[in-house]
Amino acid sequence: AQSVTQLDSQVPVFEEAPVELRCNYSSSVSVYLFWYVQYPNQGLQLLLKYLSGSTLVKGINGFEAEFNKSQTSFHLRKPSVHISDTAEYFCAVSRKYNQGGKLIFGQGTELSVKP
Amino acid sequence: GAVVSQHPSWVICKSGTSVKIECRSLDFQATTMFWYRQFPKQSLMLMATSNEGSKATYEQGVEKDKFLINHASLTLSTLTVTSAHPEDSSFYICSARADPEETQYFGPGTRLLVL
């Protein structure tokens, strides 16, 4: 079975500061990795994903994440955040080669960007 | 591309009535659709997985007679909450994916309030 741990439930940060949202996963098989963002009262929007290839993945809104297989991590980073980045961020994994595609989500990290 | 819609976006109903929520993939054919439930300040809980033309697969603890799922076409899945009670009040989110794509695309969610 797979599990996902987002180490920080809340991350407050000032505008234009860098931010890292941490995600670790546990799995006995190879996985695909995803980061989604959820704005208040909305569904989830895909930020970026790692399926294969380069371990540094660039996504929308200036976010990037790096897959580290040895540390089973997929931390999300942005060099300079904006007020509009305030939202809930979810890390998720799914089993590779599993056509069912079930996603396992972390608990979420609330990013709060202050002026 | 990859847009998923949900209707209605919010609904208020009386206890004991049934409510139907629609999930549509607008610009792609969804071989698999997923239904999630989200409580305030919590992560998404997968309720069931549905494939077009076949019965839905429910997660452990989810009552299949209470949460009826129909995936009648490659662009439409419906979730019917039967005999709704106040404890069914929640935010329901659907997602869709198209084989062999590994990414799930999420709808905007439906907020259900049962009085």
PDB file of C-alpha atoms in Angstrom, chain B:
ATOM      1  CA  GLY B   1      -8.021  21.192 -22.371  1.00  0.00           C
ATOM      2  CA  ALA B   2      -8.969  18.555 -19.756  1.00  0.00           C
ATOM      3  CA  VAL B   3     -11.907  20.403 -18.239  1.00  0.00           C
ATOM      4  CA  VAL B   4     -14.276  18.723 -15.830  1.00  0.00           C
ATOM      5  CA  SER B   5     -17.521  20.302 -14.732  1.00  0.00           C
ATOM      6  CA  GLN B   6     -19.917  19.526 -11.913  1.00  0.00           C
ATOM      7  CA  HIS B   7     -23.533  20.435 -11.486  1.00  0.00           C
ATOM      8  CA  PRO B   8     -24.900  21.790  -9.295  1.00  0.00           C
ATOM      9  CA  SER B   9     -22.150  23.761  -7.586  1.00  0.00           C
ATOM     10  CA  TRP B  10     -24.161  23.806  -4.391  1.00  0.00           C
ATOM     11  CA  VAL B  11     -27.425  22.316  -3.215  1.00  0.00           C
ATOM     12  CA  ILE B  12     -29.553  22.546  -0.085  1.00  0.00           C
ATOM     13  CA  CYS B  13     -32.085  19.812   0.526  1.00  0.00           C
ATOM     14  CA  LYS B  14     -34.348  18.500   3.235  1.00  0.00           C
ATOM     15  CA  SER B  15     -33.474  15.409   5.214  1.00  0.00           C
ATOM     16  CA  GLY B  16     -34.838  12.275   3.565  1.00  0.00           C
ATOM     17  CA  THR B  17     -34.702  13.531  -0.002  1.00  0.00           C
ATOM     18  CA  SER B  18     -32.323  12.363  -2.720  1.00  0.00           C
ATOM     19  CA  VAL B  19     -29.828  14.555  -4.511  1.00  0.00           C
ATOM     20  CA  LYS B  20     -28.124  13.922  -7.852  1.00  0.00           C
ATOM     21  CA  ILE B  21     -24.758  15.428  -8.721  1.00  0.00           C
ATOM     22  CA  GLU B  22     -23.439  15.350 -12.286  1.00  0.00           C
ATOM     23  CA  CYS B  23     -19.817  15.191 -13.350  1.00  0.00           C
ATOM     24  CA  ARG B  24     -18.910  15.821 -16.976  1.00  0.00           C
ATOM     25  CA  SER B  25     -15.651  15.732 -18.886  1.00  0.00           C
ATOM     26  CA  LEU B  26     -16.085  18.549 -21.395  1.00  0.00           C
ATOM     27  CA  ASP B  27     -13.243  18.051 -23.852  1.00  0.00           C
ATOM     28  CA  PHE B  28     -12.107  14.468 -23.438  1.00  0.00           C
ATOM     29  CA  GLN B  29     -13.521  10.997 -23.010  1.00  0.00           C
ATOM     30  CA  ALA B  30     -13.154   9.774 -19.455  1.00  0.00           C
ATOM     31  CA  THR B  31     -12.639   6.040 -19.196  1.00  0.00           C
ATOM     32  CA  THR B  32     -12.548   6.347 -15.424  1.00  0.00           C
ATOM     33  CA  MET B  33     -14.213   8.776 -13.063  1.00  0.00           C
ATOM     34  CA  PHE B  34     -13.698   9.107  -9.346  1.00  0.00           C
ATOM     35  CA  TRP B  35     -15.882  10.507  -6.586  1.00  0.00           C
ATOM     36  CA  TYR B  36     -14.394  12.080  -3.491  1.00  0.00           C
ATOM     37  CA  ARG B  37     -15.737  13.576  -0.327  1.00  0.00           C
ATOM     38  CA  GLN B  38     -13.977  16.351   1.543  1.00  0.00           C
ATOM     39  CA  PHE B  39     -14.696  17.573   5.053  1.00  0.00           C
ATOM     40  CA  PRO B  40     -13.613  21.067   6.123  1.00  0.00           C
ATOM     41  CA  LYS B  41      -9.866  21.434   6.545  1.00  0.00           C
ATOM     42  CA  GLN B  42      -9.295  17.818   5.542  1.00  0.00           C
ATOM     43  CA  SER B  43      -7.941  15.908   2.621  1.00  0.00           C
ATOM     44  CA  LEU B  44      -9.980  14.175  -0.041  1.00  0.00           C
ATOM     45  CA  MET B  45     -11.491  10.806   0.760  1.00  0.00           C
ATOM     46  CA  LEU B  46     -12.060   8.536  -2.227  1.00  0.00           C
ATOM     47  CA  MET B  47     -15.583   7.165  -2.221  1.00  0.00           C
ATOM     48  CA  ALA B  48     -15.698   5.156  -5.425  1.00  0.00           C
ATOM     49  CA  THR B  49     -14.209   4.553  -8.837  1.00  0.00           C
ATOM     50  CA  SER B  50     -16.419   4.180 -11.863  1.00  0.00           C
ATOM     51  CA  ASN B  51     -15.678   2.943 -15.354  1.00  0.00           C
ATOM     52  CA  GLU B  52     -18.003   3.599 -18.245  1.00  0.00           C
ATOM     53  CA  GLY B  53     -20.562   0.878 -18.641  1.00  0.00           C
ATOM     54  CA  SER B  54     -19.681  -1.093 -15.541  1.00  0.00           C
ATOM     55  CA  LYS B  55     -20.536  -1.035 -11.861  1.00  0.00           C
ATOM     56  CA  ALA B  56     -18.671   1.320  -9.609  1.00  0.00           C
ATOM     57  CA  THR B  57     -16.062   0.062  -7.181  1.00  0.00           C
ATOM     58  CA  TYR B  58     -16.661   1.457  -3.720  1.00  0.00           C
ATOM     59  CA  GLU B  59     -14.068   2.067  -1.057  1.00  0.00           C
ATOM     60  CA  GLN B  60     -14.341   0.289   2.248  1.00  0.00           C
ATOM     61  CA  GLY B  61     -16.901   1.893   4.507  1.00  0.00           C
ATOM     62  CA  VAL B  62     -18.827   3.655   1.743  1.00  0.00           C
ATOM     63  CA  GLU B  63     -22.445   2.532   1.500  1.00  0.00           C
ATOM     64  CA  LYS B  64     -23.154   1.655  -2.116  1.00  0.00           C
ATOM     65  CA  ASP B  65     -26.918   1.769  -1.589  1.00  0.00           C
ATOM     66  CA  LYS B  66     -26.694   5.268  -0.210  1.00  0.00           C
ATOM     67  CA  PHE B  67     -24.262   6.704  -2.746  1.00  0.00           C
ATOM     68  CA  LEU B  68     -25.438   5.493  -6.145  1.00  0.00           C
ATOM     69  CA  ILE B  69     -22.989   6.018  -8.951  1.00  0.00           C
ATOM     70  CA  ASN B  70     -23.779   5.748 -12.624  1.00  0.00           C
ATOM     71  CA  HIS B  71     -21.224   6.145 -15.405  1.00  0.00           C
ATOM     72  CA  ALA B  72     -23.515   5.963 -18.400  1.00  0.00           C
ATOM     73  CA  SER B  73     -21.217   7.479 -20.996  1.00  0.00           C
ATOM     74  CA  LEU B  74     -17.597   8.422 -21.504  1.00  0.00           C
ATOM     75  CA  THR B  75     -18.350  12.011 -20.552  1.00  0.00           C
ATOM     76  CA  LEU B  76     -20.874  11.728 -17.739  1.00  0.00           C
ATOM     77  CA  SER B  77     -20.968  10.201 -14.282  1.00  0.00           C
ATOM     78  CA  THR B  78     -23.604  10.869 -11.650  1.00  0.00           C
ATOM     79  CA  LEU B  79     -23.602  10.499  -7.889  1.00  0.00           C
ATOM     80  CA  THR B  80     -26.965  10.223  -6.186  1.00  0.00           C
ATOM     81  CA  VAL B  81     -27.106  10.650  -2.440  1.00  0.00           C
ATOM     82  CA  THR B  82     -30.233   8.751  -1.461  1.00  0.00           C
ATOM     83  CA  SER B  83     -32.291   9.620   1.595  1.00  0.00           C
ATOM     84  CA  ALA B  84     -29.844  12.315   2.554  1.00  0.00           C
ATOM     85  CA  HIS B  85     -29.268  13.161   6.208  1.00  0.00           C
ATOM     86  CA  PRO B  86     -27.429  16.076   7.832  1.00  0.00           C
ATOM     87  CA  GLU B  87     -24.301  13.951   8.280  1.00  0.00           C
ATOM     88  CA  ASP B  88     -24.111  13.650   4.488  1.00  0.00           C
ATOM     89  CA  SER B  89     -23.486  17.374   4.264  1.00  0.00           C
ATOM     90  CA  SER B  90     -20.069  17.768   2.688  1.00  0.00           C
ATOM     91  CA  PHE B  91     -18.101  18.912  -0.333  1.00  0.00           C
ATOM     92  CA  TYR B  92     -18.246  16.314  -3.101  1.00  0.00           C
ATOM     93  CA  ILE B  93     -15.611  16.413  -5.822  1.00  0.00           C
ATOM     94  CA  CYS B  94     -15.338  14.295  -8.937  1.00  0.00           C
ATOM     95  CA  SER B  95     -12.352  13.678 -11.151  1.00  0.00           C
ATOM     96  CA  ALA B  96     -11.841  12.072 -14.515  1.00  0.00           C
ATOM     97  CA  ARG B  97      -9.024  10.423 -16.372  1.00  0.00           C
ATOM     98  CA  ALA B  98      -8.607   8.999 -19.844  1.00  0.00           C
ATOM     99  CA  ASP B  99      -6.513   5.878 -20.371  1.00  0.00           C
ATOM    100  CA  PRO B 100      -3.578   5.703 -20.812  1.00  0.00           C
ATOM    101  CA  GLU B 101      -3.186   9.187 -19.310  1.00  0.00           C
ATOM    102  CA  GLU B 102      -2.227   8.918 -15.659  1.00  0.00           C
ATOM    103  CA  THR B 103      -3.498  12.310 -14.570  1.00  0.00           C
ATOM    104  CA  GLN B 104      -6.834  12.904 -12.886  1.00  0.00           C
ATOM    105  CA  TYR B 105      -8.569  16.179 -13.693  1.00  0.00           C
ATOM    106  CA  PHE B 106     -10.887  17.496 -11.031  1.00  0.00           C
ATOM    107  CA  GLY B 107     -14.243  19.171 -11.146  1.00  0.00           C
ATOM    108  CA  PRO B 108     -14.987  22.337  -9.153  1.00  0.00           C
ATOM    109  CA  GLY B 109     -16.907  20.456  -6.476  1.00  0.00           C
ATOM    110  CA  THR B 110     -20.474  20.421  -5.185  1.00  0.00           C
ATOM    111  CA  ARG B 111     -21.327  21.613  -1.718  1.00  0.00           C
ATOM    112  CA  LEU B 112     -24.247  19.706  -0.246  1.00  0.00           C
ATOM    113  CA  LEU B 113     -26.128  20.937   2.803  1.00  0.00           C
ATOM    114  CA  VAL B 114     -28.807  18.692   4.227  1.00  0.00           C
ATOM    115  CA  LEU B 115     -31.212  20.373   6.624  1.00  0.00           C
TER     116      LEU B 115
END
